[in-house]
mmCIF file of C-alpha atoms in Angstrom:
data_model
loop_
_atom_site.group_PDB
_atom_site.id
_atom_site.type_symbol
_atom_site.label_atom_id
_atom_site.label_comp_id
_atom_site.label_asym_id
_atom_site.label_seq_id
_atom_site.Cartn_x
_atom_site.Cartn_y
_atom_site.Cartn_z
ATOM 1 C CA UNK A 1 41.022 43.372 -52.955
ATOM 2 C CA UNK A 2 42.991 44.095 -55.946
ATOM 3 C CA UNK A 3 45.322 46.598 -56.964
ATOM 4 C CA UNK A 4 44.302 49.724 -59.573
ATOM 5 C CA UNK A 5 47.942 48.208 -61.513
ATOM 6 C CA UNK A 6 46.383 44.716 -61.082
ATOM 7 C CA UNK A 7 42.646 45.712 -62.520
ATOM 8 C CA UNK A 8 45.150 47.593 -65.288
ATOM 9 C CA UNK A 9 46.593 44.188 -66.138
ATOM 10 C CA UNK A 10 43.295 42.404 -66.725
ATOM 11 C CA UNK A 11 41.774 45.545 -68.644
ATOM 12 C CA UNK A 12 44.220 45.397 -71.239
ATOM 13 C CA UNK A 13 44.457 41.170 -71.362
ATOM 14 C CA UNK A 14 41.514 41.193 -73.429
ATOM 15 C CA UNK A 15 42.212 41.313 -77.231
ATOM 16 C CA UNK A 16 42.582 44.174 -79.574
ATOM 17 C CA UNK A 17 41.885 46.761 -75.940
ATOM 18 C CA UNK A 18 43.755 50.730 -76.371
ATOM 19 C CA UNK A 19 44.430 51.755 -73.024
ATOM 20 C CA UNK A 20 43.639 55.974 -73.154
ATOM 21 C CA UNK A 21 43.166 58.658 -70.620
ATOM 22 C CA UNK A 22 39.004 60.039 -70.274
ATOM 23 C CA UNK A 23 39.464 63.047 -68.284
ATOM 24 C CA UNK A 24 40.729 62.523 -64.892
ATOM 25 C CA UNK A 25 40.620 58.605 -65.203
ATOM 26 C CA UNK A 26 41.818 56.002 -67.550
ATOM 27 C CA UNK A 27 39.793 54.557 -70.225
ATOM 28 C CA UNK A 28 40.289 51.042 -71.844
ATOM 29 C CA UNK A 29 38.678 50.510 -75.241
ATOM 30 C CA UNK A 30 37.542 48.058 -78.133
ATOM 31 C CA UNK A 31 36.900 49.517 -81.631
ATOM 32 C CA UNK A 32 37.136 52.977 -80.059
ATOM 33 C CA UNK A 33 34.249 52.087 -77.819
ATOM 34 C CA UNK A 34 34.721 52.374 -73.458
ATOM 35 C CA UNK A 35 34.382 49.110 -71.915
ATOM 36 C CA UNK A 36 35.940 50.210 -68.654
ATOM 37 C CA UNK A 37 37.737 53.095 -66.415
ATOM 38 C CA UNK A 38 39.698 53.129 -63.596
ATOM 39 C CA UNK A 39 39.918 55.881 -60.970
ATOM 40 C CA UNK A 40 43.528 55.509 -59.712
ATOM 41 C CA UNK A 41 43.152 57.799 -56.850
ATOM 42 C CA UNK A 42 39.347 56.486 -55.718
ATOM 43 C CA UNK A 43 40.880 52.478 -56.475
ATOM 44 C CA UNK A 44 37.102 52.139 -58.283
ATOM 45 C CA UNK A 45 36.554 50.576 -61.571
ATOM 46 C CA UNK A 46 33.912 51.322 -63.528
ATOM 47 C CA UNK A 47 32.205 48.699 -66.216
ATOM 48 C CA UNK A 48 29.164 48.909 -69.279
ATOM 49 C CA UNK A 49 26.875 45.667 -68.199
ATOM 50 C CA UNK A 50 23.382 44.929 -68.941
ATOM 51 C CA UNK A 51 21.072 46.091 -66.688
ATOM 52 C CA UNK A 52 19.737 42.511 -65.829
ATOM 53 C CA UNK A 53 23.881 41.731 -64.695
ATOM 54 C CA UNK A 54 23.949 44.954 -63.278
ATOM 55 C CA UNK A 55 21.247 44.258 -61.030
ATOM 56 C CA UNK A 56 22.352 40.948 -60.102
ATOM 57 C CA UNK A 57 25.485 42.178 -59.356
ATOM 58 C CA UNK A 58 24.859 44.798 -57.222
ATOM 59 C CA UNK A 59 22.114 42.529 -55.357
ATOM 60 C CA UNK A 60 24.625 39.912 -54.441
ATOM 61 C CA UNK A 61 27.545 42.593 -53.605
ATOM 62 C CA UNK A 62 25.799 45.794 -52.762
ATOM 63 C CA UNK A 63 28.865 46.623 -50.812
ATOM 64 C CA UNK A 64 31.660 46.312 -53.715
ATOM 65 C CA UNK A 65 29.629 46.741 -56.538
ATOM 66 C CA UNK A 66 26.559 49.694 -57.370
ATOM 67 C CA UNK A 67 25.425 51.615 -60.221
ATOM 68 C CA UNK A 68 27.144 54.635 -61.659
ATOM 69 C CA UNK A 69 24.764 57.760 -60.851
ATOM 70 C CA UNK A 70 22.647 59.047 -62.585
ATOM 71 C CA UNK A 71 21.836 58.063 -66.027
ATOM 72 C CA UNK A 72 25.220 56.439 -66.976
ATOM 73 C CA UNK A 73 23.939 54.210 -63.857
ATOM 74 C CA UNK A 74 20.818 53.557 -65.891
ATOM 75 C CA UNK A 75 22.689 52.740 -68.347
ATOM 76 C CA UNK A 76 24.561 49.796 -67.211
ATOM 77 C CA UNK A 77 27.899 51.570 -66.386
ATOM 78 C CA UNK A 78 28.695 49.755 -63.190
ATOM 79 C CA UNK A 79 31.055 51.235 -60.294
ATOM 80 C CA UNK A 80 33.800 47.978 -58.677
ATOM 81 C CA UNK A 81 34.841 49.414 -55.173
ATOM 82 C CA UNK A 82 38.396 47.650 -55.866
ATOM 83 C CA UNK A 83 39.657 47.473 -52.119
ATOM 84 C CA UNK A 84 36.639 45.345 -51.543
ATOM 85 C CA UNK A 85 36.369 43.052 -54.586
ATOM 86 C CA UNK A 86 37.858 39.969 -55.111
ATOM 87 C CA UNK A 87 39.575 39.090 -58.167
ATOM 88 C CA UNK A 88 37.083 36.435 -59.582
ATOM 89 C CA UNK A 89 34.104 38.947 -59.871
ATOM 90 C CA UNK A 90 36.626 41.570 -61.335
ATOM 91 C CA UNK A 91 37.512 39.425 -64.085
ATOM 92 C CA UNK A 92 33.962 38.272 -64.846
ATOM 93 C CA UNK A 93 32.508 42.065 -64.647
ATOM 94 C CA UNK A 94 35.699 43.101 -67.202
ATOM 95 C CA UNK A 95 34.762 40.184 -69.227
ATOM 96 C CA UNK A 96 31.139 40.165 -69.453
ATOM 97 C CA UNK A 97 31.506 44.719 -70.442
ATOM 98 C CA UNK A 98 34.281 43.049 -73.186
ATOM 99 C CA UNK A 99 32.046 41.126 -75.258
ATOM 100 C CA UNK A 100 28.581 43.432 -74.466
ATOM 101 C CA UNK A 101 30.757 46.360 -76.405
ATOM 102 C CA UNK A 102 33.103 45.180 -78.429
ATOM 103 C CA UNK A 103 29.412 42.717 -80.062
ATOM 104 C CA UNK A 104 27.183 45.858 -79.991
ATOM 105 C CA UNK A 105 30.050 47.599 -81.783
ATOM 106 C CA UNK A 106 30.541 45.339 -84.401
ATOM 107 C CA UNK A 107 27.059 44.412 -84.789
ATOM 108 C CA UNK A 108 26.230 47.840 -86.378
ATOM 109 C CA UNK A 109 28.864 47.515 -88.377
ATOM 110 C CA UNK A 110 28.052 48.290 -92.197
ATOM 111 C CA UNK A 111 27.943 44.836 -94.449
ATOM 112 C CA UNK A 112 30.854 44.544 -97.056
ATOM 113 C CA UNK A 113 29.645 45.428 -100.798
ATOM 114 C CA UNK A 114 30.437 42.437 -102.783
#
């Protein structure tokens, strides 16, 4: 179990990440892009993953961790029951939405003229 404050923390350890509110929740970003949320009042986190982590995730910890609904589920966006989850698999899940959208982000990037 972790703390909404201490999922927070690790959000916003990650480089270059704006911390904004997304309608009732809080939104941490990369190049303007969502990488995470946190639902202060539910204590759930919410995290963009592949689908191939997402299922391996939620296989191995169908308890603490399950698909968003809907189609932001099929997606990739990921829900962390944070009274449940332990710190090591919060970290990775935080890490592992990092580099999918800050890379997919900067990938369609234009080139520089020269």
């Amino acid at each position: 179990m972790i703390s909404t404050a201490a999922f927070r923390k690790l959000a916003l350890s990650f480089h270059d990440v704006v911390e904004q509110p997304h309608f009732e929740k809080t939104s941490f970003r990369i190049n303007k892009k969502i990488f995470a949320t946190l639902d202060i009042v539910k204590k759930k986190g919410v995290v963009k993953i592949s689908k191939d982590d997402q299922s391996l995730f939620c296989e191995h910890h169908p308890d603490i961790i399950y698909p968003a609904n809907g189609a932001w589920g099929k997606q990739g966006w990921t829900i962390i029951d944070l009274a449940k989850a332990k710190i090591k698999i919060i970290k990775t899940l935080l890490a592992i939405s990092y580099e999918m959208v800050s890379i997919k982000k900067s990938s369609k990037s234009k080139p520089k003229k020269i």
